[in-house]
Amino acid sequence: MSMFSIGLSGLNAAQIALNTTSNNISNVYTEGYNRELTLLGERSGGLGVQVNDVQRQFDDFVAGQLNAVSSTASALSSYEIQISQIDDLLADRDAGLAPLMQNFFSAIEDLTAAPSDPAARQGVIGTADTLSAQFRAFDDYLQNMREGVNDQIADEITQINNTAEQIANLNREIALAKAKQGEAPNSLLNQRDQLVADLSERIDVQLTVQESGTYNLSIGNGQPIVAGSQSFSLEAMDSAADPSRTVVGYHDSAGNLIELDEGLISGGALGGLLAFRSETLDKTQNQLGQLAVSLALGVNQQHNAGVDQNGNPGTDMFAIGQPRTYSNANNSGTATISAAFDDITQLTAADFELTVTDATTGQFEITRLDTGDTFTATLDASDQLTFGGVVVSVSGAAGLQDGDRFQLQPVRNVASGMENLIQDGAEIAAGLGGGSGDNENALALQQLQDTQLVGGSATLNGAYAAMVSDVGNRTNIVQVNLEAQEGLTEQLRALQLSDSGVNLDEEAANLIRYQQYYQANAQVIQTAATVMDTILGLR
């Protein structure tokens, strides 16, 4: 009888609709869940109803926009956490370098007033000790941050690999489900989309959806990390140019490990860490090193020109670290390089890459890494290059090969080696002639405070103030951009929730509606049974 069939179809549709509504309600707080709708249609022949689909409410376009924005916000958040620590360190007026440099030169001023006074001489030693210790402490802090960034990069890479592997596994499960059932369970699709969202918060990924519905994901310059059911691992590795720097390695389809260009990796916490290190941490540590070298060597040069209380020529007052050099791990040649300070007024707060362009003539292309500016230089008769306030010496120049690369870090980490070398007040070379009342060299030392020692264009205090201002401005820019991105993220998330989120009031209303729908169809079946009983009774 058609009434039975119609009623049963409605009963089945109502049951599925009730299950869908109940599932929505139970998953209202499940992260990544997208609400479902039961789509009903007229059954073939017009007798009854059928369930065409239990449709997942998911907007690919909005999800893509949200992932992109949240990736940027995550990068800025990661950046902001790191740079705020440096900003707090430098902006601390009590613990900053500015008052300690002022104290040092004030002690020298006291010495000029009483060059034979042991207390004045001890005052110079005490302030020099304190100033050196603070330079070392600042550099140690930045170096610890660098090591922490290396560790965080490795952690992010581990999480990215785990997530990529899970997405590849879900691609496989979804493909199998489609093959068996003709359609993938919505729960698997939800899980995969949530993992893509999670991955976007760690690194910016490009998503390509195949006709089959399979997700392919790539990073950087198109390197795939998920292709169907296969995932490609990243690896934390030492940079070939600088082994103290953890970078991102990529395993290609042939299993080769290649180093990815940092500039191609953006977005997410990983991109934020890499950007912070290259844009702020490198620069700040180099600026600190340039300041330390300018102070130490500037004071040393003037102190060497004087005479101490014993009539001896002045010695170095400060020890300072030396430039660091690295041979690229991929070099085919055997030559190595070393470097020493030259004219400190030419010194820059930058690193350099030296590439051999003609091994026969000893010609190099030299690239300033922070600006990308390049110039060429050729080894002199002593196998040396002089530029940027340093002298670079090549050992085993005959072993140079075209394409060999070297990295020079003139001032990175040099502040860690700053130390006051004079502990006997009599050894302070306050005079030029050696008399007990001679303060001429002390006066010259005092005048260094107002001399443009740093890069030939800034005083010590001016250079430090510029460093503090630079970090402060960059911190402010990052914070403003982060606030804007977080606002945009919330807008897009609200837009997504308006379509995909579960509204409890709406679902409660649906529950009542579908319950009545179920009861009505049950009544149809009961009516059909009554009619049938009546017909049978007539017989």
Coordinates of C-alpha atoms in Angstrom, one line a residue:
M1 CA 0.0 0.0 0.0
S2 CA 1.5 3.4 -1.0
M3 CA 0.6 5.1 2.3
F4 CA 2.8 2.6 4.2
S5 CA 5.7 3.3 1.7
I6 CA 5.2 7.1 1.9
G7 CA 5.1 7.0 5.7
L8 CA 8.1 4.8 6.0
S9 CA 10.1 7.1 3.7
G10 CA 9.2 10.0 5.9
L11 CA 9.9 8.1 9.1
N12 CA 13.4 7.3 7.7
A13 CA 14.0 10.9 6.6
A14 CA 12.9 12.2 10.0
Q15 CA 15.2 9.7 11.8
I16 CA 18.2 10.8 9.7
A17 CA 17.4 14.5 10.2
L18 CA 17.1 13.9 14.0
N19 CA 20.4 12.1 14.0
T20 CA 22.0 14.9 12.1
T21 CA 20.6 17.5 14.4
S22 CA 21.7 15.5 17.5
N23 CA 25.2 15.2 16.0
N24 CA 25.3 19.0 15.5
I25 CA 24.3 19.6 19.1
S26 CA 26.8 17.1 20.5
N27 CA 29.7 18.6 18.5
V28 CA 28.9 22.3 19.2
Y29 CA 32.2 22.6 21.1
T30 CA 34.3 20.3 18.9
E31 CA 37.1 22.2 17.2
G32 CA 37.0 21.9 13.4
Y33 CA 33.4 20.6 13.3
N34 CA 31.2 21.9 10.5
R35 CA 27.5 21.7 11.0
E36 CA 25.5 19.3 8.8
L37 CA 22.2 19.7 7.0
T38 CA 19.9 16.9 5.9
L39 CA 18.8 17.6 2.4
L40 CA 15.5 16.1 1.4
G41 CA 14.0 15.5 -2.0
E42 CA 10.9 14.0 -3.5
R43 CA 11.3 10.3 -4.2
S44 CA 11.2 9.1 -7.8
G45 CA 7.6 8.6 -8.8
G46 CA 6.4 11.3 -6.4
L47 CA 5.5 8.8 -3.6
G48 CA 7.4 9.7 -0.5
V49 CA 10.6 11.5 0.4
Q50 CA 14.3 10.6 0.1
V51 CA 17.5 11.9 1.8
N52 CA 19.6 13.3 -1.0
D53 CA 22.6 14.1 1.2
V54 CA 23.8 15.0 4.7
Q55 CA 25.7 18.0 3.6
R56 CA 28.7 19.5 5.4
Q57 CA 28.4 23.3 5.7
F58 CA 31.9 24.3 4.6
D59 CA 33.0 27.2 2.5
D60 CA 36.4 26.5 0.8
F61 CA 36.9 30.2 -0.1
V62 CA 36.4 31.5 3.4
A63 CA 38.5 28.7 4.9
G64 CA 41.3 29.5 2.5
Q65 CA 41.2 33.2 3.4
L66 CA 41.0 32.4 7.1
N67 CA 44.0 30.1 6.9
A68 CA 46.1 32.7 5.0
V69 CA 45.2 35.4 7.6
S70 CA 45.7 33.2 10.6
S71 CA 49.1 32.1 9.1
T72 CA 50.2 35.8 9.0
A73 CA 48.8 36.5 12.4
S74 CA 50.7 33.5 13.8
A75 CA 53.9 34.7 12.2
L76 CA 53.5 38.1 13.7
S77 CA 52.6 36.7 17.1
S78 CA 55.8 34.5 17.1
Y79 CA 57.8 37.6 16.0
E80 CA 56.2 39.8 18.6
I81 CA 57.0 37.4 21.5
Q82 CA 60.6 37.4 20.6
I83 CA 61.2 41.1 19.7
S84 CA 59.4 42.3 22.9
Q85 CA 62.1 40.6 24.9
I86 CA 64.8 42.6 23.2
D87 CA 62.8 45.8 23.4
D88 CA 62.3 45.3 27.2
L89 CA 66.0 44.6 27.6
L90 CA 67.2 47.6 25.7
A91 CA 64.6 50.0 27.0
D92 CA 65.4 49.4 30.6
R93 CA 66.9 52.7 31.6
D94 CA 68.4 51.3 34.8
A95 CA 70.0 48.2 33.2
G96 CA 70.8 49.8 29.8
L97 CA 74.2 50.5 28.4
A98 CA 73.7 54.3 28.1
P99 CA 74.0 55.1 31.8
L100 CA 77.0 52.7 32.2
M101 CA 78.9 54.4 29.3
Q102 CA 78.1 57.7 30.9
N103 CA 79.4 56.5 34.2
F104 CA 82.6 55.3 32.5
F105 CA 83.3 58.6 30.9
S106 CA 82.3 60.5 34.1
A107 CA 84.9 58.5 35.9
I108 CA 87.5 59.5 33.3
E109 CA 86.4 63.1 33.8
D110 CA 87.0 62.7 37.5
L111 CA 90.5 61.4 36.6
T112 CA 91.3 64.5 34.5
A113 CA 90.6 66.6 37.6
A114 CA 92.8 64.5 39.8
P115 CA 95.1 62.3 37.6
S116 CA 97.3 61.2 40.6
D117 CA 94.4 60.3 42.9
P118 CA 94.2 56.5 43.4
A119 CA 90.5 56.7 44.1
A120 CA 89.9 58.4 40.8
R121 CA 91.9 55.7 39.0
Q122 CA 90.0 53.0 40.9
G123 CA 86.8 54.6 39.8
V124 CA 87.8 54.2 36.1
I125 CA 88.6 50.6 36.7
G126 CA 85.3 49.9 38.5
T127 CA 83.1 51.5 35.8
A128 CA 85.1 49.8 33.1
D129 CA 84.5 46.4 34.8
T130 CA 80.8 47.1 35.1
L131 CA 80.5 48.4 31.5
S132 CA 82.3 45.3 30.1
A133 CA 80.2 43.0 32.2
Q134 CA 77.0 44.6 30.9
F135 CA 78.1 44.3 27.3
R136 CA 78.8 40.6 27.9
A137 CA 75.5 40.1 29.7
F138 CA 73.6 41.7 26.8
D139 CA 75.4 39.6 24.2
D140 CA 74.8 36.5 26.3
Y141 CA 71.1 37.3 26.5
L142 CA 70.9 37.7 22.7
Q143 CA 73.0 34.5 22.1
N144 CA 70.6 32.6 24.4
M145 CA 67.7 33.9 22.4
R146 CA 69.5 32.7 19.2
E147 CA 69.9 29.2 20.6
G148 CA 66.3 29.3 21.8
V149 CA 65.1 30.3 18.3
N150 CA 67.2 27.3 16.9
D151 CA 65.4 25.0 19.3
Q152 CA 61.9 26.5 18.4
I153 CA 62.6 26.1 14.7
A154 CA 63.4 22.4 15.2
D155 CA 60.2 22.0 17.3
E156 CA 58.1 23.7 14.7
I157 CA 59.6 21.5 12.0
T158 CA 58.7 18.4 14.0
Q159 CA 55.1 19.5 14.4
I160 CA 54.8 20.4 10.7
N161 CA 56.1 16.9 9.7
N162 CA 53.6 15.2 12.1
T163 CA 50.7 17.3 10.7
A164 CA 51.6 16.8 7.1
E165 CA 51.8 13.0 7.7
Q166 CA 48.4 13.0 9.3
I167 CA 46.9 14.9 6.3
A168 CA 48.5 12.4 3.9
N169 CA 47.0 9.6 5.9
L170 CA 43.6 11.2 5.8
N171 CA 43.9 11.7 2.1
R172 CA 44.3 7.9 1.9
E173 CA 41.4 7.2 4.2
I174 CA 39.1 9.6 2.4
A175 CA 40.0 8.0 -1.0
L176 CA 39.2 4.5 0.4
A177 CA 35.9 5.7 1.9
K178 CA 34.9 7.2 -1.4
A179 CA 35.8 4.0 -3.2
K180 CA 33.7 1.9 -0.8
Q181 CA 30.8 4.2 0.0
G182 CA 30.7 6.6 -2.9
E183 CA 31.2 9.5 -0.5
A184 CA 33.7 10.3 2.3
P185 CA 32.4 10.6 5.9
N186 CA 32.1 14.2 6.9
S187 CA 34.1 13.5 10.0
L188 CA 37.2 12.7 8.0
L189 CA 36.8 15.8 5.9
N190 CA 36.5 17.9 9.0
Q191 CA 39.6 16.4 10.5
R192 CA 41.6 17.1 7.3
D193 CA 40.4 20.7 7.1
Q194 CA 41.2 21.3 10.8
L195 CA 44.7 19.9 10.2
V196 CA 45.3 22.2 7.3
A197 CA 44.2 25.1 9.5
D198 CA 46.6 23.9 12.2
L199 CA 49.4 23.6 9.7
S200 CA 48.8 27.1 8.4
E201 CA 49.5 28.4 11.9
R202 CA 52.9 26.9 11.7
I203 CA 53.9 27.6 8.1
D204 CA 52.3 29.2 5.1
V205 CA 51.1 26.5 2.8
Q206 CA 49.6 26.5 -0.7
L207 CA 46.6 24.1 -1.0
T208 CA 45.6 22.5 -4.3
V209 CA 42.5 20.3 -4.4
Q210 CA 42.5 17.6 -7.0
E211 CA 39.4 16.6 -8.9
S212 CA 39.2 13.5 -6.7
G213 CA 39.1 15.8 -3.7
T214 CA 42.6 14.9 -2.6
Y215 CA 44.6 17.7 -0.9
N216 CA 48.1 18.6 -2.1
L217 CA 50.1 21.0 0.0
S218 CA 53.3 22.8 -0.9
I219 CA 55.6 25.4 0.8
G220 CA 58.3 27.9 -0.2
N221 CA 59.0 27.8 -3.9
G222 CA 56.5 25.0 -4.6
Q223 CA 58.1 22.2 -2.6
P224 CA 55.4 19.7 -1.9
I225 CA 55.0 18.5 1.7
V226 CA 51.8 16.5 1.0
A227 CA 51.1 14.9 -2.4
G228 CA 48.1 12.5 -2.2
S229 CA 48.9 9.8 0.4
Q230 CA 52.6 10.7 0.5
S231 CA 54.2 13.3 2.8
F232 CA 57.7 14.8 2.4
S233 CA 59.6 15.6 5.6
L234 CA 61.4 18.8 6.6
E235 CA 64.4 18.6 8.7
A236 CA 66.2 21.0 11.1
M237 CA 69.8 21.2 9.8
D238 CA 72.9 23.4 10.3
S239 CA 73.3 26.0 7.6
A240 CA 76.0 25.3 5.1
A241 CA 77.1 28.9 5.4
D242 CA 76.9 29.2 9.2
P243 CA 76.8 26.0 11.3
S244 CA 75.5 27.9 14.3
R245 CA 72.3 28.7 12.5
T246 CA 69.5 26.1 12.3
V247 CA 67.7 26.2 9.0
V248 CA 65.0 24.2 7.2
G249 CA 66.1 21.2 5.2
Y250 CA 63.8 19.5 2.7
H251 CA 63.8 15.8 1.6
D252 CA 63.0 15.7 -2.1
S253 CA 61.5 12.8 -3.9
A254 CA 64.9 11.3 -4.5
G255 CA 65.6 11.5 -0.7
N256 CA 68.2 14.2 -1.0
L257 CA 68.4 16.8 1.8
I258 CA 68.5 20.3 0.4
E259 CA 68.6 23.6 2.4
L260 CA 65.6 25.9 1.7
D261 CA 66.1 29.6 1.3
E262 CA 64.9 31.3 4.5
G263 CA 63.4 34.1 2.4
L264 CA 61.0 31.6 0.7
I265 CA 59.5 30.4 4.0
S266 CA 56.9 32.8 5.3
G267 CA 53.8 32.7 7.5
G268 CA 53.1 30.7 10.6
A269 CA 55.2 30.4 13.7
L270 CA 58.1 29.0 11.7
G271 CA 58.1 31.9 9.3
G272 CA 57.8 34.4 12.2
L273 CA 60.9 32.9 13.9
L274 CA 63.0 33.0 10.7
A275 CA 61.9 36.6 10.0
F276 CA 62.7 37.7 13.6
R277 CA 66.1 36.1 13.5
S278 CA 67.1 37.6 10.1
E279 CA 65.5 41.0 10.5
T280 CA 65.9 41.8 14.2
L281 CA 68.1 39.4 16.1
D282 CA 71.0 39.4 13.6
K283 CA 70.8 43.2 13.3
T284 CA 70.6 43.9 17.0
Q285 CA 73.5 41.6 17.9
N286 CA 75.6 43.1 15.1
Q287 CA 74.8 46.6 16.3
L288 CA 75.7 45.7 19.8
G289 CA 79.0 44.2 18.5
Q290 CA 79.8 47.2 16.4
L291 CA 79.2 49.5 19.5
A292 CA 81.4 47.2 21.7
V293 CA 84.3 47.2 19.1
S294 CA 84.1 50.9 18.5
L295 CA 84.2 51.6 22.2
A296 CA 86.9 49.1 23.0
L297 CA 89.3 49.7 20.1
G298 CA 88.7 53.5 20.2
V299 CA 89.6 53.6 23.9
N300 CA 92.5 51.2 23.3
Q301 CA 94.0 53.3 20.5
Q302 CA 93.9 56.5 22.6
H303 CA 95.1 54.7 25.8
N304 CA 98.1 53.3 23.9
A305 CA 99.1 56.9 23.0
G306 CA 99.5 57.8 26.7
V307 CA 101.9 57.0 29.5
D308 CA 101.0 55.4 32.9
Q309 CA 102.1 56.4 36.4
N310 CA 105.1 54.1 36.0
G311 CA 106.3 55.9 32.9
N312 CA 105.4 53.0 30.7
P313 CA 103.4 53.3 27.4
G314 CA 99.7 52.7 27.8
T315 CA 98.4 49.2 27.0
D316 CA 95.0 48.0 25.8
M317 CA 92.3 48.8 28.3
F318 CA 89.7 46.5 26.8
A319 CA 89.8 43.0 25.3
I320 CA 87.2 42.3 22.6
G321 CA 86.1 39.4 20.6
Q322 CA 87.3 38.9 17.0
P323 CA 85.4 38.6 13.7
R324 CA 84.0 35.2 12.9
T325 CA 84.5 33.4 9.6
Y326 CA 83.0 30.2 8.1
S327 CA 83.8 28.2 5.0
N328 CA 80.7 27.0 3.3
A329 CA 80.2 23.2 3.9
N330 CA 79.6 22.7 0.1
N331 CA 82.9 24.3 -0.9
S332 CA 85.0 22.1 -3.2
G333 CA 88.2 24.0 -2.5
T334 CA 90.5 23.7 0.6
A335 CA 91.2 27.4 1.3
T336 CA 90.0 29.0 4.6
I337 CA 89.7 32.6 5.7
S338 CA 90.3 34.6 8.9
A339 CA 89.7 38.2 9.7
A340 CA 90.9 41.0 12.0
F341 CA 89.8 44.5 12.7
D342 CA 91.2 47.4 10.7
D343 CA 89.7 50.9 10.6
I344 CA 86.9 50.9 13.1
T345 CA 85.3 53.9 11.5
Q346 CA 84.6 51.8 8.4
L347 CA 83.1 49.0 10.4
T348 CA 79.4 48.1 9.7
A349 CA 76.8 46.2 11.7
A350 CA 76.4 43.7 8.8
D351 CA 77.5 40.2 7.7
F352 CA 79.1 39.5 4.3
E353 CA 79.3 36.5 1.9
L354 CA 82.4 36.2 -0.1
T355 CA 82.1 34.2 -3.3
V356 CA 85.1 33.2 -5.4
T357 CA 84.5 34.3 -9.0
D358 CA 88.0 33.8 -10.4
A359 CA 90.2 31.5 -8.4
T360 CA 93.2 32.1 -10.7
T361 CA 93.3 35.8 -10.0
G362 CA 91.9 35.6 -6.5
Q363 CA 88.8 37.6 -7.4
F364 CA 85.8 37.6 -5.0
E365 CA 82.2 38.9 -5.2
I366 CA 81.3 40.3 -1.8
T367 CA 77.7 40.6 -0.8
R368 CA 76.5 42.6 2.2
L369 CA 73.8 40.2 3.5
D370 CA 71.4 42.8 5.1
T371 CA 71.1 44.9 2.0
G372 CA 72.1 42.6 -0.8
D373 CA 74.6 45.2 -2.1
T374 CA 77.6 43.6 -4.0
F375 CA 81.1 44.6 -5.0
T376 CA 84.2 42.9 -6.3
A377 CA 87.6 42.7 -4.7
T378 CA 90.9 40.9 -5.5
L379 CA 93.5 39.4 -3.2
D380 CA 96.6 41.5 -2.7
A381 CA 100.1 40.2 -2.7
S382 CA 99.6 39.0 0.9
D383 CA 96.4 37.1 0.0
Q384 CA 94.3 39.6 1.8
L385 CA 91.1 41.6 1.2
T386 CA 90.5 44.9 3.0
F387 CA 86.9 46.2 3.3
G388 CA 84.2 47.3 5.8
G389 CA 86.7 47.9 8.6
V390 CA 88.3 44.4 8.5
V391 CA 91.2 42.7 6.9
V392 CA 90.3 39.2 5.5
S393 CA 93.3 36.8 5.1
V394 CA 93.0 33.7 2.9
S395 CA 95.0 30.7 4.0
G396 CA 95.9 28.2 1.2
A397 CA 94.8 30.6 -1.5
A398 CA 96.1 28.0 -4.1
G399 CA 93.2 25.8 -2.9
L400 CA 90.5 28.2 -3.9
Q401 CA 87.9 27.0 -6.4
D402 CA 85.4 29.0 -8.4
G403 CA 82.1 29.1 -6.6
D404 CA 83.6 28.6 -3.1
R405 CA 81.8 30.7 -0.6
F406 CA 82.7 32.1 2.8
Q407 CA 80.8 34.0 5.4
L408 CA 82.2 36.9 7.4
Q409 CA 80.6 38.1 10.6
P410 CA 82.7 41.1 11.6
V411 CA 81.0 42.0 14.9
R412 CA 78.5 39.2 15.7
N413 CA 79.0 38.0 19.2
V414 CA 82.3 40.0 19.8
A415 CA 80.7 41.7 22.8
S416 CA 80.9 38.4 24.6
G417 CA 84.7 38.8 24.7
M418 CA 84.7 42.3 26.1
E419 CA 86.7 42.6 29.3
N420 CA 88.5 45.3 31.2
L421 CA 92.2 44.4 31.2
I422 CA 93.5 47.0 33.7
Q423 CA 93.2 46.2 37.3
D424 CA 96.1 48.3 38.7
G425 CA 95.2 52.0 38.8
A426 CA 98.8 52.9 38.2
E427 CA 98.6 51.4 34.7
I428 CA 96.0 53.8 33.5
A429 CA 97.7 56.0 31.0
A430 CA 96.3 59.4 32.0
G431 CA 99.2 61.5 30.8
L432 CA 101.2 62.0 27.7
G433 CA 104.5 63.0 29.4
G434 CA 104.5 60.9 32.4
G435 CA 104.3 63.6 35.1
S436 CA 102.1 63.0 38.2
G437 CA 99.8 65.9 37.3
D438 CA 99.7 65.1 33.5
N439 CA 96.0 64.6 32.4
E440 CA 96.4 65.2 28.7
N441 CA 95.6 61.7 27.6
A442 CA 92.7 61.4 30.1
L443 CA 91.3 64.5 28.5
A444 CA 91.7 62.9 25.1
L445 CA 90.0 59.7 26.4
Q446 CA 87.1 61.8 27.8
Q447 CA 86.6 63.5 24.4
L448 CA 86.0 60.0 22.8
Q449 CA 82.5 60.3 24.3
D450 CA 81.7 63.0 21.7
T451 CA 83.7 61.5 18.9
Q452 CA 82.0 59.7 16.0
L453 CA 83.6 56.4 16.6
V454 CA 80.7 54.2 15.4
G455 CA 80.9 53.8 11.6
G456 CA 82.5 57.2 11.4
S457 CA 79.1 58.8 11.7
A458 CA 77.7 58.3 15.2
T459 CA 78.9 58.8 18.8
L460 CA 78.7 55.9 21.2
N461 CA 75.6 57.2 22.9
G462 CA 74.0 58.1 19.6
A463 CA 74.6 54.7 18.2
Y464 CA 73.1 53.0 21.2
A465 CA 70.1 55.3 21.1
A466 CA 69.6 54.5 17.4
M467 CA 69.7 50.8 18.3
V468 CA 67.1 51.2 21.0
S469 CA 64.9 53.3 18.8
D470 CA 65.2 50.9 15.9
V471 CA 64.1 47.9 18.0
G472 CA 61.3 50.0 19.6
N473 CA 60.0 51.1 16.2
R474 CA 60.1 47.6 14.8
T475 CA 58.3 46.3 17.9
N476 CA 55.6 48.9 17.5
I477 CA 55.1 48.1 13.8
V478 CA 54.9 44.3 14.6
Q479 CA 52.4 44.9 17.4
V480 CA 50.2 47.2 15.2
N481 CA 50.2 44.7 12.3
L482 CA 49.5 41.8 14.7
E483 CA 46.5 43.7 16.1
A484 CA 45.2 44.3 12.6
Q485 CA 45.7 40.7 11.5
E486 CA 44.0 39.4 14.7
G487 CA 41.0 41.6 14.0
L488 CA 40.8 40.3 10.5
T489 CA 41.1 36.8 11.7
E490 CA 38.2 37.2 14.1
Q491 CA 36.1 38.7 11.3
L492 CA 36.8 35.8 9.0
R493 CA 36.3 33.3 11.8
A494 CA 32.9 34.9 12.6
L495 CA 32.0 34.7 8.9
Q496 CA 33.0 31.0 8.8
L497 CA 31.0 30.3 12.0
S498 CA 27.9 32.0 10.6
D499 CA 27.8 29.3 7.9
S500 CA 29.6 26.3 9.5
G501 CA 29.1 26.8 13.2
V502 CA 26.4 25.2 15.3
N503 CA 23.7 27.5 16.6
L504 CA 22.2 25.7 19.6
D505 CA 18.9 27.7 19.4
E506 CA 18.5 26.8 15.8
E507 CA 19.3 23.1 16.4
A508 CA 16.9 23.0 19.4
A509 CA 14.2 24.3 17.1
N510 CA 15.1 21.7 14.5
L511 CA 15.0 19.0 17.1
I512 CA 11.3 19.9 17.9
R513 CA 10.5 20.3 14.2
Y514 CA 12.0 16.9 13.1
Q515 CA 10.4 15.2 16.2
Q516 CA 7.0 16.5 15.0
Y517 CA 7.9 15.4 11.5
Y518 CA 8.7 11.9 12.8
Q519 CA 5.5 11.7 14.8
A520 CA 3.4 12.9 11.8
N521 CA 4.9 10.2 9.6
A522 CA 4.3 7.6 12.3
Q523 CA 0.7 8.8 12.3
V524 CA 0.6 8.3 8.5
I525 CA 1.7 4.7 9.0
Q526 CA -0.9 4.2 11.8
T527 CA -3.6 5.7 9.6
A528 CA -2.6 3.3 6.8
A529 CA -2.8 0.4 9.1
T530 CA -6.3 1.5 10.3
V531 CA -7.4 1.8 6.7
M532 CA -6.0 -1.6 5.9
D533 CA -7.7 -3.1 8.9
T534 CA -11.0 -1.6 7.8
I535 CA -10.7 -2.9 4.3
L536 CA -9.9 -6.4 5.7
G537 CA -12.8 -6.2 8.0
L538 CA -15.2 -5.4 5.1
R539 CA -14.2 -8.7 3.5

